[in-house]
Amino acid sequence: MKEYKILFTGSVGAGKTTAIGQISDVPPLVTDVRNTDRSVDKPLTTVGLDYGEFALDTGDRVRLFGTPGQSRFDFMWQILARNALGLVILVDNSRPDPLADLHTYLDGFAGVLAGVPCTVGVGRLDSHPQPDLDHYAEALAGRDALYPVLDVDVRRREDVLLLIDTLLAQIEANALGAMQ
């Protein structure tokens, strides 16, 4: 049996906790506390990590870790990234500058991204259509790696599984490339 560790990151309110909860086979571990940051309109925020896991049809296990979104907790980002085989960056398109948010996480995880694949999930495109997926693709074009960008609603299990499937396909492709 193989085990995969996948890390979810992104801005506050992008849906990391929700995404992990949608696909976890076990009740997720959540370290949410009352939000005291007045710049973010949500009652609770993650201050440590989120954790969940699920089994693949092969019997392999995927362990899911979620980072805190606030940059004041960025010391946790590198701790949680250790031994991750892939990264999912969630972006909330309703935020004032979601492309800048994306770059915050790409830059914050630059060392990790040098060695692991990444998939980007953009939420709230239905209510906030700009920037669109083409803008995200353009913003990622100058990077040295391929980052698939998907329109997702993390409240939908199928959307979260699509993010995971896309990331696992990249992991498998990298493993096959390394064997050749």
mmCIF file of N, CA, C and O in Angstrom, residues 11-12 24 32 34 39 60 66 71 74 76 93 109 130 153 167 169:
data_model
loop_
_atom_site.group_PDB
_atom_site.id
_atom_site.type_symbol
_atom_site.label_atom_id
_atom_site.label_comp_id
_atom_site.label_asym_id
_atom_site.label_seq_id
_atom_site.Cartn_x
_atom_site.Cartn_y
_atom_site.Cartn_z
ATOM 1 N N SER A 11 -5.551 31.351 0.126
ATOM 2 C CA SER A 11 -5.942 32.480 0.967
ATOM 3 C C SER A 11 -7.024 32.095 1.971
ATOM 4 O O SER A 11 -7.707 31.077 1.824
ATOM 5 N N VAL A 12 -7.183 32.934 2.964
ATOM 6 C CA VAL A 12 -8.242 32.757 3.949
ATOM 7 C C VAL A 12 -9.580 32.749 3.220
ATOM 8 O O VAL A 12 -9.833 33.586 2.360
ATOM 9 N N SER A 24 -12.641 13.530 2.782
ATOM 10 C CA SER A 24 -12.018 12.712 3.819
ATOM 11 C C SER A 24 -12.930 11.553 4.222
ATOM 12 O O SER A 24 -14.137 11.736 4.407
ATOM 13 N N ASP A 32 -9.536 25.220 13.793
ATOM 14 C CA ASP A 32 -10.146 26.534 13.638
ATOM 15 C C ASP A 32 -10.392 27.172 14.998
ATOM 16 O O ASP A 32 -10.763 26.483 15.957
ATOM 17 N N ARG A 34 -11.762 31.222 16.760
ATOM 18 C CA ARG A 34 -12.492 32.450 16.450
ATOM 19 C C ARG A 34 -11.566 33.422 15.735
ATOM 20 O O ARG A 34 -10.444 33.660 16.154
ATOM 21 N N SER A 39 -9.981 42.149 8.857
ATOM 22 C CA SER A 39 -9.929 42.297 7.401
ATOM 23 C C SER A 39 -10.553 41.104 6.690
ATOM 24 O O SER A 39 -10.730 41.121 5.476
ATOM 25 N N ASP A 60 -4.439 2.320 -1.858
ATOM 26 C CA ASP A 60 -3.492 3.349 -1.437
ATOM 27 C C ASP A 60 -4.242 4.430 -0.660
ATOM 28 O O ASP A 60 -5.441 4.632 -0.865
ATOM 29 N N GLY A 66 -4.041 20.702 5.263
ATOM 30 C CA GLY A 66 -4.382 22.062 4.875
ATOM 31 C C GLY A 66 -3.619 23.064 5.717
ATOM 32 O O GLY A 66 -3.480 22.885 6.925
ATOM 33 N N SER A 71 -0.918 34.878 6.136
ATOM 34 C CA SER A 71 0.536 34.854 5.990
ATOM 35 C C SER A 71 1.263 34.959 7.327
ATOM 36 O O SER A 71 2.416 34.570 7.426
ATOM 37 N N ASP A 74 2.707 31.697 8.122
ATOM 38 C CA ASP A 74 3.469 31.087 7.033
ATOM 39 C C ASP A 74 4.585 30.168 7.518
ATOM 40 O O ASP A 74 5.056 29.322 6.761
ATOM 41 N N MET A 76 4.104 27.760 9.311
ATOM 42 C CA MET A 76 3.487 26.435 9.243
ATOM 43 C C MET A 76 3.519 25.872 7.828
ATOM 44 O O MET A 76 3.491 24.655 7.639
ATOM 45 N N ASN A 93 -11.830 33.748 -6.029
ATOM 46 C CA ASN A 93 -11.916 34.774 -7.062
ATOM 47 C C ASN A 93 -12.705 36.008 -6.622
ATOM 48 O O ASN A 93 -12.696 37.023 -7.316
ATOM 49 N N PHE A 109 5.747 28.978 -1.604
ATOM 50 C CA PHE A 109 6.055 27.549 -1.736
ATOM 51 C C PHE A 109 7.042 27.287 -2.874
ATOM 52 O O PHE A 109 7.134 26.159 -3.356
ATOM 53 N N GLN A 130 -14.304 37.558 -13.211
ATOM 54 C CA GLN A 130 -13.007 38.141 -13.580
ATOM 55 C C GLN A 130 -12.101 38.196 -12.368
ATOM 56 O O GLN A 130 -12.560 38.571 -11.295
ATOM 57 N N ASP A 153 -15.778 24.324 -7.174
ATOM 58 C CA ASP A 153 -16.604 24.668 -6.025
ATOM 59 C C ASP A 153 -16.259 23.627 -4.972
ATOM 60 O O ASP A 153 -16.635 22.455 -5.110
ATOM 61 N N LEU A 167 -3.875 16.240 -9.798
ATOM 62 C CA LEU A 167 -2.586 16.242 -9.113
ATOM 63 C C LEU A 167 -1.957 14.847 -9.103
ATOM 64 O O LEU A 167 -0.755 14.696 -9.364
ATOM 65 N N ALA A 169 -2.364 12.509 -11.283
ATOM 66 C CA ALA A 169 -1.892 12.227 -12.645
ATOM 67 C C ALA A 169 -0.519 12.861 -12.859
ATOM 68 O O ALA A 169 0.366 12.256 -13.481
#
